[in-house]
Amino acid sequence: MPDFFPSAPAVGAALARAFEGTTPLADALHQSPGRPVLLRYPVRAQARFRPGRALAYTVTHVLMEYGEGADSSYHWEPGCLVRRTPRGP
């Protein structure tokens, strides 16, 4: 089964809380170009040769997280530019 559907309650709950809050992630989710579908597992991906993690998607775009912790930034990227990367060691 792909990473989009398995159950990961901690990650899903954190994203759901962020959707209701006023964090940068919540702001990005509210600015989605359509109705966002949250991923239960963040997926390692890259957009425009920039590695990051896919957190949510719409029909046309993918919400990418770049950076870690306080340095995180969130951007909606066109889905045609996002590619899933293999898992690391």
PDB file of C-alpha atoms in Angstrom:
ATOM      1  CA  MET A   1       0.000   0.000   0.000  1.00  0.00           C
ATOM      2  CA  PRO A   2       1.420   3.458  -0.848  1.00  0.00           C
ATOM      3  CA  ASP A   3       2.561   5.919   1.799  1.00  0.00           C
ATOM      4  CA  PHE A   4      -0.550   8.026   1.216  1.00  0.00           C
ATOM      5  CA  PHE A   5      -2.915   5.676   3.045  1.00  0.00           C
ATOM      6  CA  PRO A   6      -1.334   3.755   5.954  1.00  0.00           C
ATOM      7  CA  SER A   7      -2.299   4.814   9.401  1.00  0.00           C
ATOM      8  CA  ALA A   8       0.058   7.013  11.422  1.00  0.00           C
ATOM      9  CA  PRO A   9      -2.073   8.646  14.127  1.00  0.00           C
ATOM     10  CA  ALA A  10       0.632  10.898  15.570  1.00  0.00           C
ATOM     11  CA  VAL A  11       1.514  12.535  12.247  1.00  0.00           C
ATOM     12  CA  GLY A  12      -2.119  12.770  11.124  1.00  0.00           C
ATOM     13  CA  ALA A  13      -3.182  14.318  14.431  1.00  0.00           C
ATOM     14  CA  ALA A  14      -0.338  16.854  14.318  1.00  0.00           C
ATOM     15  CA  LEU A  15      -1.311  17.911  10.801  1.00  0.00           C
ATOM     16  CA  ALA A  16      -4.982  18.134  11.770  1.00  0.00           C
ATOM     17  CA  ARG A  17      -4.112  20.359  14.764  1.00  0.00           C
ATOM     18  CA  ALA A  18      -1.920  22.505  12.533  1.00  0.00           C
ATOM     19  CA  PHE A  19      -4.809  22.918  10.097  1.00  0.00           C
ATOM     20  CA  GLU A  20      -6.883  24.509  12.854  1.00  0.00           C
ATOM     21  CA  GLY A  21      -4.110  26.717  14.320  1.00  0.00           C
ATOM     22  CA  THR A  22      -2.210  29.809  13.267  1.00  0.00           C
ATOM     23  CA  THR A  23       1.164  28.258  12.475  1.00  0.00           C
ATOM     24  CA  PRO A  24       2.984  28.648   9.156  1.00  0.00           C
ATOM     25  CA  LEU A  25       1.756  25.152   8.259  1.00  0.00           C
ATOM     26  CA  ALA A  26      -1.846  26.136   9.012  1.00  0.00           C
ATOM     27  CA  ASP A  27      -1.449  29.278   6.905  1.00  0.00           C
ATOM     28  CA  ALA A  28      -0.116  27.184   4.011  1.00  0.00           C
ATOM     29  CA  LEU A  29      -3.008  24.732   4.327  1.00  0.00           C
ATOM     30  CA  HIS A  30      -5.543  27.585   4.274  1.00  0.00           C
ATOM     31  CA  GLN A  31      -3.914  28.999   1.128  1.00  0.00           C
ATOM     32  CA  SER A  32      -4.261  25.724  -0.761  1.00  0.00           C
ATOM     33  CA  PRO A  33      -5.275  25.868  -4.427  1.00  0.00           C
ATOM     34  CA  GLY A  34      -8.215  23.531  -3.791  1.00  0.00           C
ATOM     35  CA  ARG A  35      -9.273  21.194  -1.019  1.00  0.00           C
ATOM     36  CA  PRO A  36      -6.146  19.736   0.618  1.00  0.00           C
ATOM     37  CA  VAL A  37      -5.838  16.055   1.465  1.00  0.00           C
ATOM     38  CA  LEU A  38      -3.422  15.504   4.343  1.00  0.00           C
ATOM     39  CA  LEU A  39      -0.935  12.661   4.070  1.00  0.00           C
ATOM     40  CA  ARG A  40      -0.736  10.426   7.099  1.00  0.00           C
ATOM     41  CA  TYR A  41       2.968   9.887   6.503  1.00  0.00           C
ATOM     42  CA  PRO A  42       5.104  12.735   5.164  1.00  0.00           C
ATOM     43  CA  VAL A  43       6.670  11.490   1.934  1.00  0.00           C
ATOM     44  CA  ARG A  44      10.246  12.314   0.947  1.00  0.00           C
ATOM     45  CA  ALA A  45      10.073  14.194  -2.322  1.00  0.00           C
ATOM     46  CA  GLN A  46      11.762  16.911  -4.308  1.00  0.00           C
ATOM     47  CA  ALA A  47      10.434  19.802  -6.312  1.00  0.00           C
ATOM     48  CA  ARG A  48      12.596  21.729  -8.748  1.00  0.00           C
ATOM     49  CA  PHE A  49      15.649  19.769  -7.518  1.00  0.00           C
ATOM     50  CA  ARG A  50      15.026  20.914  -3.946  1.00  0.00           C
ATOM     51  CA  PRO A  51      14.592  18.037  -1.463  1.00  0.00           C
ATOM     52  CA  GLY A  52      11.818  18.193   1.106  1.00  0.00           C
ATOM     53  CA  ARG A  53       8.759  16.348   2.390  1.00  0.00           C
ATOM     54  CA  ALA A  54       5.278  16.227   0.872  1.00  0.00           C
ATOM     55  CA  LEU A  55       2.645  16.856   3.576  1.00  0.00           C
ATOM     56  CA  ALA A  56      -0.603  17.314   1.644  1.00  0.00           C
ATOM     57  CA  TYR A  57      -1.893  17.460  -1.895  1.00  0.00           C
ATOM     58  CA  THR A  58      -4.737  18.768  -4.009  1.00  0.00           C
ATOM     59  CA  VAL A  59      -5.757  17.759  -7.514  1.00  0.00           C
ATOM     60  CA  THR A  60      -3.092  20.040  -9.000  1.00  0.00           C
ATOM     61  CA  HIS A  61      -0.566  20.888  -6.241  1.00  0.00           C
ATOM     62  CA  VAL A  62       1.537  19.344  -3.472  1.00  0.00           C
ATOM     63  CA  LEU A  63       2.365  21.048  -0.159  1.00  0.00           C
ATOM     64  CA  MET A  64       6.119  20.725   0.366  1.00  0.00           C
ATOM     65  CA  GLU A  65       7.999  21.288   3.618  1.00  0.00           C
ATOM     66  CA  TYR A  66      11.577  22.470   3.234  1.00  0.00           C
ATOM     67  CA  GLY A  67      13.964  22.528   6.186  1.00  0.00           C
ATOM     68  CA  GLU A  68      13.661  21.107   9.691  1.00  0.00           C
ATOM     69  CA  GLY A  69      12.202  22.446  12.941  1.00  0.00           C
ATOM     70  CA  ALA A  70      12.050  26.218  13.292  1.00  0.00           C
ATOM     71  CA  ASP A  71      13.696  26.675   9.886  1.00  0.00           C
ATOM     72  CA  SER A  72      10.826  24.952   8.074  1.00  0.00           C
ATOM     73  CA  SER A  73       9.098  26.666   5.190  1.00  0.00           C
ATOM     74  CA  TYR A  74       5.982  25.471   3.360  1.00  0.00           C
ATOM     75  CA  HIS A  75       5.139  26.002  -0.302  1.00  0.00           C
ATOM     76  CA  TRP A  76       2.497  24.694  -2.681  1.00  0.00           C
ATOM     77  CA  GLU A  77       4.266  23.304  -5.751  1.00  0.00           C
ATOM     78  CA  PRO A  78       2.631  22.206  -9.006  1.00  0.00           C
ATOM     79  CA  GLY A  79       2.192  18.441  -8.874  1.00  0.00           C
ATOM     80  CA  CYS A  80       3.947  17.926 -12.206  1.00  0.00           C
ATOM     81  CA  LEU A  81       7.177  19.296 -10.680  1.00  0.00           C
ATOM     82  CA  VAL A  82       7.172  17.066  -7.566  1.00  0.00           C
ATOM     83  CA  ARG A  83       8.876  13.677  -7.643  1.00  0.00           C
ATOM     84  CA  ARG A  84       8.976  11.131  -4.854  1.00  0.00           C
ATOM     85  CA  THR A  85      12.509  10.234  -3.804  1.00  0.00           C
ATOM     86  CA  PRO A  86      13.696   6.889  -2.479  1.00  0.00           C
ATOM     87  CA  ARG A  87      13.910   6.357   1.244  1.00  0.00           C
ATOM     88  CA  GLY A  88      17.279   7.024   2.808  1.00  0.00           C
ATOM     89  CA  PRO A  89      19.303   4.661   4.973  1.00  0.00           C
TER      90      PRO A  89
END
